Amino acid sequence: MHAVFRQMYARLWCRLGCLSSLPGTIAHLCQTFEELLVAQGYSVFAHCLKLGLHPLNLAFPWLCSAFEEYLDAEQILLLWDRIL
C-alpha cells in the first residue's frame, strides 16, 4: 500500500502544492472542476451560488486530500484505479 501511495504522490499529488496554472496543479484542478460542474451540472452550480455557497469551497478539501478523509479505504482504491 505504501508503494502505491508513494507512486500516486510522486505522479499527481506532489504538484497540488504548486502555485501554477500548469496541468496537474491545484489551480488547474480547481478550474477544471468548475468548468466541468458548469458544463455538466449547471443546476447544482447555480443552486449552490443561490445559497451563498461556492462549489469550489465545498470541493477544495476533497481535491487537496484526494478524498482520503472522506471515503472508505475500498472506495479510495476504486477511485485510484480509475485515475491510474
GROMACS .gro file of C-alpha atoms in nm:
model
   84
    1MET     CA    1   0.000   0.000   0.000
    2HIS     CA    2   0.283   0.238   0.080
    3ALA     CA    3   0.436   0.185  -0.264
    4VAL     CA    4   0.104   0.270  -0.432
    5PHE     CA    5   0.062   0.585  -0.226
    6ARG     CA    6   0.422   0.689  -0.293
    7GLN     CA    7   0.369   0.648  -0.667
    8MET     CA    8   0.039   0.839  -0.659
    9TYR     CA    9   0.205   1.119  -0.463
   10ALA     CA   10   0.503   1.134  -0.698
   11ARG     CA   11   0.283   1.135  -1.010
   12LEU     CA   12  -0.008   1.352  -0.901
   13TRP     CA   13  -0.037   1.497  -0.554
   14CYS     CA   14   0.311   1.646  -0.521
   15ARG     CA   15   0.203   1.907  -0.778
   16LEU     CA   16  -0.101   2.012  -0.575
   17GLY     CA   17   0.120   2.237  -0.361
   18CYS     CA   18   0.250   2.432  -0.661
   19LEU     CA   19   0.101   2.771  -0.731
   20SER     CA   20   0.083   2.748  -1.107
   21SER     CA   21  -0.179   2.715  -1.377
   22LEU     CA   22   0.004   2.423  -1.537
   23PRO     CA   23  -0.194   2.099  -1.573
   24GLY     CA   24  -0.181   1.882  -1.263
   25THR     CA   25  -0.152   2.171  -1.018
   26ILE     CA   26  -0.421   2.273  -0.772
   27ALA     CA   27  -0.515   2.590  -0.964
   28HIS     CA   28  -0.567   2.393  -1.285
   29LEU     CA   29  -0.758   2.122  -1.098
   30CYS     CA   30  -0.989   2.385  -0.944
   31GLN     CA   31  -1.050   2.547  -1.281
   32THR     CA   32  -1.125   2.208  -1.438
   33PHE     CA   33  -1.366   2.124  -1.156
   34GLU     CA   34  -1.557   2.450  -1.203
   35GLU     CA   35  -1.569   2.416  -1.582
   36LEU     CA   36  -1.696   2.058  -1.561
   37LEU     CA   37  -1.955   2.146  -1.298
   38VAL     CA   38  -2.089   2.437  -1.503
   39ALA     CA   39  -2.097   2.225  -1.820
   40GLN     CA   40  -2.238   1.904  -1.668
   41GLY     CA   41  -2.427   2.019  -1.361
   42TYR     CA   42  -2.520   2.381  -1.406
   43SER     CA   43  -2.831   2.348  -1.192
   44VAL     CA   44  -2.619   2.227  -0.898
   45PHE     CA   45  -2.371   2.510  -0.956
   46ALA     CA   46  -2.648   2.770  -0.972
   47HIS     CA   47  -2.825   2.627  -0.665
   48CYS     CA   48  -2.505   2.644  -0.459
   49LEU     CA   49  -2.449   3.005  -0.563
   50LYS     CA   50  -2.811   3.089  -0.478
   51LEU     CA   51  -2.749   2.951  -0.128
   52GLY     CA   52  -2.433   3.161  -0.098
   53LEU     CA   53  -2.200   2.865  -0.127
   54HIS     CA   54  -1.931   2.849  -0.387
   55PRO     CA   55  -1.899   2.489  -0.508
   56LEU     CA   56  -1.521   2.508  -0.505
   57ASN     CA   57  -1.528   2.587  -0.132
   58LEU     CA   58  -1.703   2.255  -0.082
   59ALA     CA   59  -1.482   2.056  -0.318
   60PHE     CA   60  -1.141   2.206  -0.237
   61PRO     CA   61  -1.074   1.990   0.072
   62TRP     CA   62  -1.169   1.679  -0.127
   63LEU     CA   63  -0.930   1.775  -0.406
   64CYS     CA   64  -0.641   1.850  -0.170
   65SER     CA   65  -0.673   1.528   0.026
   66ALA     CA   66  -0.762   1.315  -0.278
   67PHE     CA   67  -1.079   1.217  -0.089
   68GLU     CA   68  -0.866   1.036   0.171
   69GLU     CA   69  -1.056   1.180   0.468
   70TYR     CA   70  -1.400   1.144   0.309
   71LEU     CA   71  -1.417   0.795   0.158
   72ASP     CA   72  -1.373   0.444   0.292
   73ALA     CA   73  -1.048   0.267   0.203
   74GLU     CA   74  -1.224   0.045  -0.052
   75GLN     CA   75  -1.379   0.347  -0.224
   76ILE     CA   76  -1.043   0.526  -0.235
   77LEU     CA   77  -0.880   0.227  -0.401
   78LEU     CA   78  -1.157   0.214  -0.662
   79LEU     CA   79  -1.105   0.584  -0.728
   80TRP     CA   80  -0.728   0.536  -0.764
   81ASP     CA   81  -0.789   0.251  -1.008
   82ARG     CA   82  -0.987   0.489  -1.229
   83ILE     CA   83  -0.729   0.767  -1.203
   84LEU     CA   84  -0.431   0.548  -1.281
   0.00000   0.00000   0.00000
